[in-house]
PDB file of C-alpha atoms in Angstrom:
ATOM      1  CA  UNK A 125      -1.413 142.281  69.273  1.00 53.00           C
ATOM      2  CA  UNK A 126       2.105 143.356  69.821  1.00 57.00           C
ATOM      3  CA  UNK A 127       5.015 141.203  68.755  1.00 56.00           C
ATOM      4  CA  UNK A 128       8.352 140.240  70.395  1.00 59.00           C
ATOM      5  CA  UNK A 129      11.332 138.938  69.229  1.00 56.00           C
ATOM      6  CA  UNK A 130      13.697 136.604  70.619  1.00 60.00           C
ATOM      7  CA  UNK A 131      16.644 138.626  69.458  1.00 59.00           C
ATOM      8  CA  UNK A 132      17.440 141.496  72.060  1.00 59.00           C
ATOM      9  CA  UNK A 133      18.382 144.157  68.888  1.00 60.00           C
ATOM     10  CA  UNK A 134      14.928 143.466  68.086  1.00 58.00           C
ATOM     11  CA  UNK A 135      12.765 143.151  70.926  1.00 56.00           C
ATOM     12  CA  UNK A 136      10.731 146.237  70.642  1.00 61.00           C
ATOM     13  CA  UNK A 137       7.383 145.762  70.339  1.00 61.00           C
ATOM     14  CA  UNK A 138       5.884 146.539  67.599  1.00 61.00           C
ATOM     15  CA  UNK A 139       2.139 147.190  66.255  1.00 61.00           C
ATOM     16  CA  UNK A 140       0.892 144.387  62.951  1.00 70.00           C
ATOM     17  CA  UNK A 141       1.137 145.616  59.894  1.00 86.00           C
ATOM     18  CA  UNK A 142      -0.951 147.659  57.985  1.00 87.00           C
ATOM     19  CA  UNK A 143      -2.330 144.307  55.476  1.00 90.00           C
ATOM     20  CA  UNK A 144      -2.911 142.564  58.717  1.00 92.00           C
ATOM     21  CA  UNK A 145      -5.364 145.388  60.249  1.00 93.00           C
ATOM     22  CA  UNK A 146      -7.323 145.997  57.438  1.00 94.00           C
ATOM     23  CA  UNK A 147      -7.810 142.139  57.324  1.00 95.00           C
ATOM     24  CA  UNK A 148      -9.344 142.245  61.192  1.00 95.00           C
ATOM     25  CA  UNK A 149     -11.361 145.385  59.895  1.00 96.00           C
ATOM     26  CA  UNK A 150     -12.594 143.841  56.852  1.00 97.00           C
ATOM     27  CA  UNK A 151     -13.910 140.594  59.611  1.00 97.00           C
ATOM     28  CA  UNK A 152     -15.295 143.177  61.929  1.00 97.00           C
ATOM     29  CA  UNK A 153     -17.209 145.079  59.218  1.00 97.00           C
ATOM     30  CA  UNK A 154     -18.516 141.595  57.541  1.00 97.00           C
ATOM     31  CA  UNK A 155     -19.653 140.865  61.028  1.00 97.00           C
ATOM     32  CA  UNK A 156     -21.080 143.739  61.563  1.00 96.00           C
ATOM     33  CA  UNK A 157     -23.157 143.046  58.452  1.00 96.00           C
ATOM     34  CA  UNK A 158     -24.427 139.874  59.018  1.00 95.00           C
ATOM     35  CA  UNK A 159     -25.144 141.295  62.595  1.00 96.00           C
ATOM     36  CA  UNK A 160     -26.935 144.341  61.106  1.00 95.00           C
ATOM     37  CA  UNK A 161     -29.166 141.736  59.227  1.00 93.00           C
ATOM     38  CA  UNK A 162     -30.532 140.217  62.908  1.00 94.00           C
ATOM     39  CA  UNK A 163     -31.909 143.563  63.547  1.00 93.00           C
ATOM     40  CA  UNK A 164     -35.522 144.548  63.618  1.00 94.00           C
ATOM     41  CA  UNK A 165     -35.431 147.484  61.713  1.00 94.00           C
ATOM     42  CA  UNK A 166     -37.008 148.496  58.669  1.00 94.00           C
ATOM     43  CA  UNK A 167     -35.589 147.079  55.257  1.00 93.00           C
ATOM     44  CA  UNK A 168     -35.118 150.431  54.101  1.00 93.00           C
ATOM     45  CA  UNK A 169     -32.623 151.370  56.767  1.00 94.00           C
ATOM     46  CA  UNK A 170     -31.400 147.923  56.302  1.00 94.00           C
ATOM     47  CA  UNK A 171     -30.416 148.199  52.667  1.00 94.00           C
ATOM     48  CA  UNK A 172     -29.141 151.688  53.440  1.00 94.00           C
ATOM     49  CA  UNK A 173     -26.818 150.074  56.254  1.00 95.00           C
ATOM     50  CA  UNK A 174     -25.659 146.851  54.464  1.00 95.00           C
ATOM     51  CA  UNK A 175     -24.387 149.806  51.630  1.00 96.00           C
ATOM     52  CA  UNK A 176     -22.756 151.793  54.048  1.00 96.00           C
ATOM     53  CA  UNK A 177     -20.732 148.929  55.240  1.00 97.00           C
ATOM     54  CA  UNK A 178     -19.917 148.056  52.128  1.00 96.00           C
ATOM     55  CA  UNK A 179     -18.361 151.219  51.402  1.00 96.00           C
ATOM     56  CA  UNK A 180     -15.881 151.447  54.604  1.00 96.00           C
ATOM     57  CA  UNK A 181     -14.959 147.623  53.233  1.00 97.00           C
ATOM     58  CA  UNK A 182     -14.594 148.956  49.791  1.00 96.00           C
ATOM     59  CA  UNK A 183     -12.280 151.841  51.381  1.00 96.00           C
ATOM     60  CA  UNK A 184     -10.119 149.768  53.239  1.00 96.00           C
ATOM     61  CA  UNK A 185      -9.435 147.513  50.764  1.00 96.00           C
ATOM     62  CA  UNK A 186      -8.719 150.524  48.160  1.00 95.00           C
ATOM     63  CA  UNK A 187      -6.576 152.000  50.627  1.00 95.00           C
ATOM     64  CA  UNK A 188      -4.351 149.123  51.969  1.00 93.00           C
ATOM     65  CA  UNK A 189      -4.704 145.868  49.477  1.00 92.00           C
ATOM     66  CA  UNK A 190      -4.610 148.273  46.209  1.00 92.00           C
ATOM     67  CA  UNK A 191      -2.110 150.818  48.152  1.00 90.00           C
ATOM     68  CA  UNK A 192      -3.919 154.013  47.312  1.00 94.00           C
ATOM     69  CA  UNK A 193      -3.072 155.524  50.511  1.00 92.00           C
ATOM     70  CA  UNK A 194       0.196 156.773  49.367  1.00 92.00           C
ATOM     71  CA  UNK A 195      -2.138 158.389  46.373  1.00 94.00           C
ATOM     72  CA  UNK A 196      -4.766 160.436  47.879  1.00 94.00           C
ATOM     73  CA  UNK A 197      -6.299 162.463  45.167  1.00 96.00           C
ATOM     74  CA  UNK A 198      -6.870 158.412  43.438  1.00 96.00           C
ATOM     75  CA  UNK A 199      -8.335 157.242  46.611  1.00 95.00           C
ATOM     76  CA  UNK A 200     -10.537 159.820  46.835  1.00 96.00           C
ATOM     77  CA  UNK A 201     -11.331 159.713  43.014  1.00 96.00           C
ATOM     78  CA  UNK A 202     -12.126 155.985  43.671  1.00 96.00           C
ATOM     79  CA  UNK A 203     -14.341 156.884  46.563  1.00 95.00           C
ATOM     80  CA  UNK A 204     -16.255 159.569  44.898  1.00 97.00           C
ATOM     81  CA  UNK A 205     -17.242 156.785  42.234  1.00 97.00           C
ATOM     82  CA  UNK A 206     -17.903 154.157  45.009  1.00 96.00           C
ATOM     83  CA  UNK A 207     -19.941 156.411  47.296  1.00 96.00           C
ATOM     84  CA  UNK A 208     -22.009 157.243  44.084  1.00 97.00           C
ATOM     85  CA  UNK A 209     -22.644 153.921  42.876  1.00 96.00           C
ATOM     86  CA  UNK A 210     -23.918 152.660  46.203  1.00 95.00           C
ATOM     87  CA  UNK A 211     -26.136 155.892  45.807  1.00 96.00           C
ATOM     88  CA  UNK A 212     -27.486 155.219  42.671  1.00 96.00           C
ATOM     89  CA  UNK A 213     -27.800 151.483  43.787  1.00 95.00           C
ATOM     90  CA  UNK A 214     -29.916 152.720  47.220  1.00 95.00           C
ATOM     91  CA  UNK A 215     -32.281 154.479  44.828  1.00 96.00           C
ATOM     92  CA  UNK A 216     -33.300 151.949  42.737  1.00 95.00           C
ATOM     93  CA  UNK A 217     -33.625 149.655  46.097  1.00 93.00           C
ATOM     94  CA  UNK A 218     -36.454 152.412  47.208  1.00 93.00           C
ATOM     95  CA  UNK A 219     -38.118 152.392  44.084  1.00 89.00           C
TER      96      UNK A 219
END
């Protein structure tokens, strides 16, 4: 949602900033969770979902709360350890 200003050296619109989009992605992902949950679908893909969600919410908030955007090669350390976590966490789910 764009936002004016009443000053005219500032009226430009301009875009939200970056903490206030990854808050509205971190409420679309959590309701696309609990709407994932409604589903009839097997608990397997379920589980398998829920963790995949939690991941892109796990990479938002590494990348814009914790500011690892400006660091790549740390992002994509954290995400390597993240991604395989929620691995190791699927497994034992299917055992």
């Amino acid at each position: 949602m764009p936002v004016t200003s009443s000053f005219p050296k500032y009226s430009r619109r301009r875009l939200p900033n970056t903490l206030t989009r990854a808050w509205v992605t971190l409420l679309v992902l959590s309701v696309a969770s609990a709407l994932l949950t409604v589903l009839p679908i097997p608990p397997e893909l379920l589980g398998g979902g829920i963790l995949i969600l939690a991941l892109a919410k796990c990479r938002v908030i590494l990348a814009r709360y914790l500011d690892l955007a400006a660091s790549p090669a740390w992002l994509r350390g954290f995400t390597m350890v993240m991604t395989g976590f929620a691995l190791l966490i699927f497994a034992l789910y299917l055992i």
